[in-house]
């Protein structure tokens, strides 16, 4: 029983602090600062003069970080069965964490160090780039990436339809530019696949300027392609923004329903308050918003009770 309590406490400390747990908060901030220091170190180490002058400092940061991140990874695996809302058997809970997005990020964060030990001749530049994946460890304490994926999934039909339009635009514009510029610029528009480079950078940006049409037909096609690109990107941006807005609206409605169900007897018990707090943390809603919703629904409940007591 004592081991189970230690396991549960370990899970609470490593998970995002939600109830003012000082130890968990210190752990959260410590790991966040270490991640930021690592990202800064990888960026600064890419400067040759800094790398030569402070290589010992960079090596010390890397060694310390790997020790901490390795210990964190092993502790997360060990305490996975004791996490909140975990109902799977211990083996499946641990495997589920290891194969989850967070688990894969955690193992990739320490992999470069061990890969360099196993393969001493590995390209150090590639390993440094892999170390930048450590920035994704911040997702343990922020649901931004998960919210983005969830929002896109909710609007997947609209998103896929817009991507289909973008694909058609790429195919159409690259084909037209191949026939318009193929003879005039055979080194740049030698085929439709080669012309896709120009089409993609023109549709998604304002173009790099390294490839430009010189024929009058190509110069007519180019602005229409750019305009079509602006429209397509605007559609994608609008879909994502709308998905985020709808997602927050759905979460607010679900939270209201949770509070309304809890207020059926007019009193919020400790268990009901805990359920509301867990849902608030899961939905990443602010405490002020939940407090405001609770106060509003309590007033509605009190008003309904007063009206029911009045004589007909």
CSV table of C-alpha atoms in Angstrom, one decimal:
chain,number,residue,atom,x,y,z
A,1,UNK,CA,0.0,0.0,0.0
A,2,UNK,CA,2.9,2.3,0.8
A,3,UNK,CA,4.4,1.7,-2.6
A,4,UNK,CA,1.1,2.5,-4.3
A,5,UNK,CA,0.9,5.8,-2.3
A,6,UNK,CA,4.4,6.8,-3.5
A,7,UNK,CA,3.5,5.9,-7.1
A,8,UNK,CA,0.4,8.0,-6.9
A,9,UNK,CA,2.3,10.9,-5.4
A,10,UNK,CA,4.9,10.6,-8.1
A,11,UNK,CA,2.2,10.9,-10.8
A,12,UNK,CA,0.7,13.9,-9.1
A,13,UNK,CA,4.1,15.7,-8.9
A,14,UNK,CA,5.0,15.0,-12.6
A,15,UNK,CA,1.5,15.9,-13.9
A,16,UNK,CA,0.6,19.5,-14.4
A,17,UNK,CA,-0.2,21.2,-11.1
A,18,UNK,CA,-4.0,21.8,-10.8
A,19,UNK,CA,-4.7,22.2,-7.1
A,20,UNK,CA,-1.9,24.5,-5.7
A,21,UNK,CA,0.5,21.6,-5.0
A,22,UNK,CA,3.8,23.4,-4.2
A,23,UNK,CA,6.0,20.4,-5.0
A,24,UNK,CA,4.3,19.8,-8.3
A,25,UNK,CA,4.5,23.5,-9.2
A,26,UNK,CA,8.2,23.5,-8.4
A,27,UNK,CA,8.7,20.4,-10.6
A,28,UNK,CA,6.7,21.9,-13.4
A,29,UNK,CA,8.7,25.2,-13.4
A,30,UNK,CA,12.0,23.4,-13.0
A,31,UNK,CA,11.4,21.2,-16.0
A,32,UNK,CA,10.1,24.2,-18.1
A,33,UNK,CA,13.2,26.2,-17.3
A,34,UNK,CA,15.4,23.3,-18.1
A,35,UNK,CA,13.6,22.8,-21.5
A,36,UNK,CA,14.1,26.5,-22.3
A,37,UNK,CA,17.8,26.4,-21.3
A,38,UNK,CA,18.2,23.3,-23.6
A,39,UNK,CA,16.6,25.0,-26.5
A,40,UNK,CA,18.8,28.1,-26.0
A,41,UNK,CA,21.9,26.0,-25.6
A,42,UNK,CA,21.2,24.1,-28.9
A,43,UNK,CA,20.7,27.4,-30.7
A,44,UNK,CA,23.8,29.1,-29.3
A,45,UNK,CA,25.9,26.0,-29.8
A,46,UNK,CA,25.3,26.2,-33.5
A,47,UNK,CA,27.4,29.4,-33.5
A,48,UNK,CA,31.0,28.2,-34.1
A,49,UNK,CA,32.7,30.9,-32.0
A,50,UNK,CA,30.4,30.3,-29.0
A,51,UNK,CA,30.8,26.5,-29.4
A,52,UNK,CA,34.6,26.7,-29.3
A,53,UNK,CA,34.7,29.1,-26.4
A,54,UNK,CA,32.0,27.5,-24.2
A,55,UNK,CA,32.0,23.8,-25.2
A,56,UNK,CA,32.4,22.6,-21.6
A,57,UNK,CA,29.4,24.6,-20.5
A,58,UNK,CA,27.2,23.2,-23.4
A,59,UNK,CA,28.4,19.6,-22.5
A,60,UNK,CA,27.6,20.2,-18.8
A,61,UNK,CA,24.1,21.4,-19.7
A,62,UNK,CA,23.6,18.4,-22.0
A,63,UNK,CA,24.7,15.9,-19.4
A,64,UNK,CA,22.7,17.4,-16.6
A,65,UNK,CA,19.6,17.6,-18.8
A,66,UNK,CA,19.9,14.0,-20.0
A,67,UNK,CA,20.1,12.8,-16.4
A,68,UNK,CA,17.0,14.7,-15.4
A,69,UNK,CA,15.0,13.9,-18.5
A,70,UNK,CA,15.9,10.2,-18.3
A,71,UNK,CA,14.9,10.1,-14.6
A,72,UNK,CA,11.6,11.9,-15.5
A,73,UNK,CA,10.9,9.5,-18.4
A,74,UNK,CA,11.5,6.4,-16.2
A,75,UNK,CA,9.4,7.8,-13.4
A,76,UNK,CA,6.5,8.7,-15.7
A,77,UNK,CA,6.6,5.1,-17.0
A,78,UNK,CA,6.6,3.7,-13.5
A,79,UNK,CA,3.8,6.0,-12.2
A,80,UNK,CA,1.6,5.8,-15.3
A,81,UNK,CA,-0.9,3.3,-13.7
A,82,UNK,CA,-1.5,5.7,-10.8
A,83,UNK,CA,-2.4,8.7,-13.0
A,84,UNK,CA,-5.8,10.3,-12.6
A,85,UNK,CA,-8.6,8.7,-14.7
A,86,UNK,CA,-6.3,5.8,-15.5
A,87,UNK,CA,-8.3,2.6,-15.5
A,88,UNK,CA,-6.1,0.2,-17.6
A,89,UNK,CA,-4.0,-2.6,-16.1
A,90,UNK,CA,-0.5,-1.4,-15.1
A,91,UNK,CA,1.2,-3.0,-18.2
A,92,UNK,CA,-1.2,-1.4,-20.6
A,93,UNK,CA,-1.1,1.9,-18.8
A,94,UNK,CA,2.7,2.1,-19.1
A,95,UNK,CA,2.7,1.0,-22.7
A,96,UNK,CA,0.0,3.5,-23.5
A,97,UNK,CA,2.2,6.3,-22.1
A,98,UNK,CA,5.3,5.1,-24.0
A,99,UNK,CA,3.4,5.1,-27.3
A,100,UNK,CA,1.5,8.4,-26.6
A,101,UNK,CA,2.5,11.7,-28.1
A,102,UNK,CA,4.1,12.8,-24.8
A,103,UNK,CA,5.9,9.5,-24.3
A,104,UNK,CA,7.4,9.6,-27.8
A,105,UNK,CA,8.5,13.2,-27.3
A,106,UNK,CA,10.1,12.3,-24.0
A,107,UNK,CA,12.1,9.4,-25.4
A,108,UNK,CA,13.2,11.5,-28.5
A,109,UNK,CA,14.3,14.2,-26.1
A,110,UNK,CA,17.0,11.9,-24.6
A,111,UNK,CA,17.7,9.8,-27.7
A,112,UNK,CA,20.4,12.0,-29.2
A,113,UNK,CA,22.7,11.6,-26.2
A,114,UNK,CA,22.5,7.8,-26.2
A,115,UNK,CA,22.7,7.6,-30.0
A,116,UNK,CA,25.9,9.6,-29.8
A,117,UNK,CA,27.3,7.1,-27.3
A,118,UNK,CA,26.2,4.1,-29.4
A,119,UNK,CA,27.3,5.6,-32.7
A,120,UNK,CA,30.2,7.9,-32.0
A,121,UNK,CA,30.5,8.8,-35.7
A,122,UNK,CA,26.9,10.0,-36.0
A,123,UNK,CA,26.4,13.4,-37.6
A,124,UNK,CA,26.4,15.9,-34.7
A,125,UNK,CA,24.3,18.4,-36.6
A,126,UNK,CA,21.4,15.9,-36.9
A,127,UNK,CA,21.6,15.1,-33.2
A,128,UNK,CA,21.5,18.8,-32.3
A,129,UNK,CA,18.4,19.2,-34.4
A,130,UNK,CA,16.8,16.2,-32.6
A,131,UNK,CA,17.6,17.9,-29.3
A,132,UNK,CA,15.3,20.8,-30.3
A,133,UNK,CA,12.4,18.3,-30.0
A,134,UNK,CA,12.8,18.9,-26.3
A,135,UNK,CA,10.8,22.1,-26.8
A,136,UNK,CA,7.7,19.9,-27.3
A,137,UNK,CA,8.1,18.7,-23.7
A,138,UNK,CA,6.3,21.9,-22.8
A,139,UNK,CA,3.1,20.2,-24.2
A,140,UNK,CA,3.1,18.3,-20.8
A,141,UNK,CA,1.9,21.6,-19.3
A,142,UNK,CA,0.1,23.1,-22.2
A,143,UNK,CA,-2.7,21.6,-24.3
A,144,UNK,CA,-2.1,24.0,-27.2
A,145,UNK,CA,-1.0,21.2,-29.6
A,146,UNK,CA,-3.8,18.8,-28.5
A,147,UNK,CA,-6.3,21.6,-28.9
A,148,UNK,CA,-5.1,22.3,-32.4
A,149,UNK,CA,-5.4,18.7,-33.5
A,150,UNK,CA,-8.8,18.3,-31.9
A,151,UNK,CA,-10.0,21.5,-33.5
A,152,UNK,CA,-8.8,20.3,-36.9
A,153,UNK,CA,-10.4,16.9,-36.4
A,154,UNK,CA,-13.7,18.4,-35.5
A,155,UNK,CA,-13.6,20.4,-38.8
A,156,UNK,CA,-11.9,17.7,-40.8
A,157,UNK,CA,-14.4,17.7,-43.6
A,158,UNK,CA,-14.1,21.4,-44.3
A,159,UNK,CA,-10.3,21.1,-43.8
A,160,UNK,CA,-10.0,18.3,-46.3
A,161,UNK,CA,-12.2,20.1,-48.8
A,162,UNK,CA,-10.0,23.2,-48.7
A,163,UNK,CA,-6.8,21.1,-49.0
A,164,UNK,CA,-8.5,19.5,-52.1
A,165,UNK,CA,-9.0,22.9,-53.6
A,166,UNK,CA,-5.4,23.8,-52.8
A,167,UNK,CA,-4.2,20.6,-54.6
A,168,UNK,CA,-6.3,21.4,-57.6
A,169,UNK,CA,-4.9,24.9,-57.7
A,170,UNK,CA,-1.3,23.6,-57.6
A,171,UNK,CA,-2.0,21.1,-60.4
A,172,UNK,CA,-3.8,23.7,-62.6
A,173,UNK,CA,-1.3,26.5,-62.1
A,174,UNK,CA,1.8,24.3,-62.5
A,175,UNK,CA,0.3,22.8,-65.7
A,176,UNK,CA,-0.5,26.2,-67.2
A,177,UNK,CA,3.0,27.5,-66.3
A,178,UNK,CA,4.7,24.5,-67.8
A,179,UNK,CA,2.9,25.1,-71.2
A,180,UNK,CA,3.5,28.9,-70.9
A,181,UNK,CA,7.1,28.9,-69.8
A,182,UNK,CA,8.5,25.5,-70.7
A,183,UNK,CA,10.2,26.6,-73.9
A,184,UNK,CA,11.2,30.1,-72.6
A,185,UNK,CA,12.7,28.7,-69.4
A,186,UNK,CA,13.5,25.0,-69.8
A,187,UNK,CA,15.8,25.0,-66.8
A,188,UNK,CA,13.1,26.2,-64.4
A,189,UNK,CA,9.8,24.9,-66.0
A,190,UNK,CA,11.1,21.7,-67.6
A,191,UNK,CA,8.1,19.7,-66.5
A,192,UNK,CA,4.9,19.9,-64.6
A,193,UNK,CA,6.6,18.5,-61.4
A,194,UNK,CA,9.3,21.1,-61.7
A,195,UNK,CA,6.7,23.8,-62.2
A,196,UNK,CA,5.0,22.7,-59.0
A,197,UNK,CA,7.8,24.3,-57.0
A,198,UNK,CA,6.8,27.7,-58.4
A,199,UNK,CA,3.1,27.0,-57.9
A,200,UNK,CA,3.4,25.9,-54.3
A,201,UNK,CA,5.5,28.9,-53.2
A,202,UNK,CA,3.3,31.3,-55.1
A,203,UNK,CA,0.1,29.8,-53.7
A,204,UNK,CA,1.3,29.6,-50.1
A,205,UNK,CA,3.5,32.8,-50.0
A,206,UNK,CA,4.3,35.7,-52.2
A,207,UNK,CA,7.0,33.8,-54.0
A,208,UNK,CA,10.7,33.7,-53.4
A,209,UNK,CA,11.6,35.6,-56.6
A,210,UNK,CA,14.1,33.0,-57.8
A,211,UNK,CA,11.6,31.7,-60.4
A,212,UNK,CA,9.4,34.1,-62.3
A,213,UNK,CA,7.5,34.0,-65.6
A,214,UNK,CA,8.8,36.0,-68.6
A,215,UNK,CA,6.2,35.2,-71.2
A,216,UNK,CA,3.0,37.3,-71.4
A,217,UNK,CA,0.8,34.2,-70.8
A,218,UNK,CA,2.9,33.3,-67.7
A,219,UNK,CA,2.6,36.8,-66.4
A,220,UNK,CA,-1.2,36.6,-66.7
A,221,UNK,CA,-1.3,33.2,-65.0
A,222,UNK,CA,1.0,34.3,-62.1
A,223,UNK,CA,-1.3,37.0,-60.5
A,224,UNK,CA,-4.3,34.7,-60.7
A,225,UNK,CA,-2.3,32.0,-59.0
A,226,UNK,CA,-1.3,34.4,-56.3
A,227,UNK,CA,-4.8,35.6,-55.8
A,228,UNK,CA,-6.1,32.0,-55.6
A,229,UNK,CA,-3.4,31.2,-53.1
A,230,UNK,CA,-4.5,34.1,-50.8
A,231,UNK,CA,-8.1,32.9,-51.0
A,232,UNK,CA,-7.2,29.3,-50.2
A,233,UNK,CA,-4.9,30.2,-47.3
A,234,UNK,CA,-7.6,32.5,-45.9
A,235,UNK,CA,-10.1,29.6,-46.1
A,236,UNK,CA,-7.7,27.4,-44.1
A,237,UNK,CA,-7.1,30.1,-41.6
A,238,UNK,CA,-10.8,30.8,-41.2
A,239,UNK,CA,-11.5,27.1,-40.7
A,240,UNK,CA,-8.9,26.7,-38.0
A,241,UNK,CA,-10.1,29.9,-36.2
A,242,UNK,CA,-13.7,28.8,-36.4
A,243,UNK,CA,-12.8,25.4,-35.2
A,244,UNK,CA,-11.1,26.8,-32.1
A,245,UNK,CA,-14.0,29.1,-31.4
A,246,UNK,CA,-16.5,26.3,-31.8
A,247,UNK,CA,-14.4,24.0,-29.6
A,248,UNK,CA,-14.4,26.6,-26.7
A,249,UNK,CA,-18.1,27.1,-27.1
A,250,UNK,CA,-18.7,23.3,-26.8
A,251,UNK,CA,-16.5,23.1,-23.8
A,252,UNK,CA,-18.3,26.0,-22.2
A,253,UNK,CA,-21.7,24.3,-22.8
A,254,UNK,CA,-20.4,21.0,-21.3
A,255,UNK,CA,-19.1,22.8,-18.3
A,256,UNK,CA,-22.4,24.6,-17.8
A,257,UNK,CA,-24.2,21.2,-18.0
A,258,UNK,CA,-21.8,19.7,-15.4
A,259,UNK,CA,-22.4,22.6,-13.0
A,260,UNK,CA,-26.2,22.5,-13.6
A,261,UNK,CA,-26.3,18.8,-12.8
A,262,UNK,CA,-24.3,19.4,-9.7
A,263,UNK,CA,-26.6,22.1,-8.6
A,264,UNK,CA,-29.8,20.0,-8.7
A,265,UNK,CA,-29.9,19.9,-4.9
A,266,UNK,CA,-28.8,23.5,-4.6
A,267,UNK,CA,-25.4,22.6,-2.9
A,268,UNK,CA,-22.0,21.8,-4.4
A,269,UNK,CA,-20.4,19.0,-2.4
A,270,UNK,CA,-16.7,18.4,-2.3
A,271,UNK,CA,-17.0,15.6,-4.8
A,272,UNK,CA,-19.0,17.8,-7.2
A,273,UNK,CA,-16.5,20.6,-6.8
A,274,UNK,CA,-13.7,18.2,-7.5
A,275,UNK,CA,-15.5,16.9,-10.6
A,276,UNK,CA,-16.0,20.5,-11.8
A,277,UNK,CA,-12.3,21.3,-11.2
A,278,UNK,CA,-11.1,18.2,-13.1
A,279,UNK,CA,-13.3,19.1,-16.1
A,280,UNK,CA,-12.1,22.7,-16.0
A,281,UNK,CA,-8.5,21.5,-16.1
A,282,UNK,CA,-9.3,19.0,-18.9
A,283,UNK,CA,-11.0,21.7,-21.0
A,284,UNK,CA,-8.2,24.3,-20.1
A,285,UNK,CA,-10.8,26.8,-19.0
A,286,UNK,CA,-9.9,29.7,-16.7
A,287,UNK,CA,-10.9,29.6,-13.1
A,288,UNK,CA,-12.6,33.0,-13.5
A,289,UNK,CA,-14.8,31.7,-16.3
A,290,UNK,CA,-15.9,28.6,-14.2
A,291,UNK,CA,-16.5,30.8,-11.2
A,292,UNK,CA,-18.6,33.2,-13.2
A,293,UNK,CA,-20.6,30.3,-14.7
A,294,UNK,CA,-21.1,28.8,-11.3
A,295,UNK,CA,-22.3,32.1,-9.8
A,296,UNK,CA,-24.7,32.6,-12.7
A,297,UNK,CA,-26.2,29.2,-12.4
A,298,UNK,CA,-26.6,29.5,-8.7
A,299,UNK,CA,-28.5,32.7,-9.2
A,300,UNK,CA,-30.7,31.0,-11.8
A,301,UNK,CA,-31.3,28.1,-9.3
A,302,UNK,CA,-32.2,30.5,-6.5
A,303,UNK,CA,-34.6,32.4,-8.7
A,304,UNK,CA,-36.3,29.2,-9.8
A,305,UNK,CA,-36.7,28.2,-6.2
A,306,UNK,CA,-38.2,31.5,-5.3
A,307,UNK,CA,-40.7,31.4,-8.2
A,308,UNK,CA,-41.7,27.8,-7.3
A,309,UNK,CA,-42.5,29.0,-3.7
A,310,UNK,CA,-44.8,31.8,-4.8
A,311,UNK,CA,-48.5,31.1,-4.7
A,312,UNK,CA,-50.2,30.6,-8.1
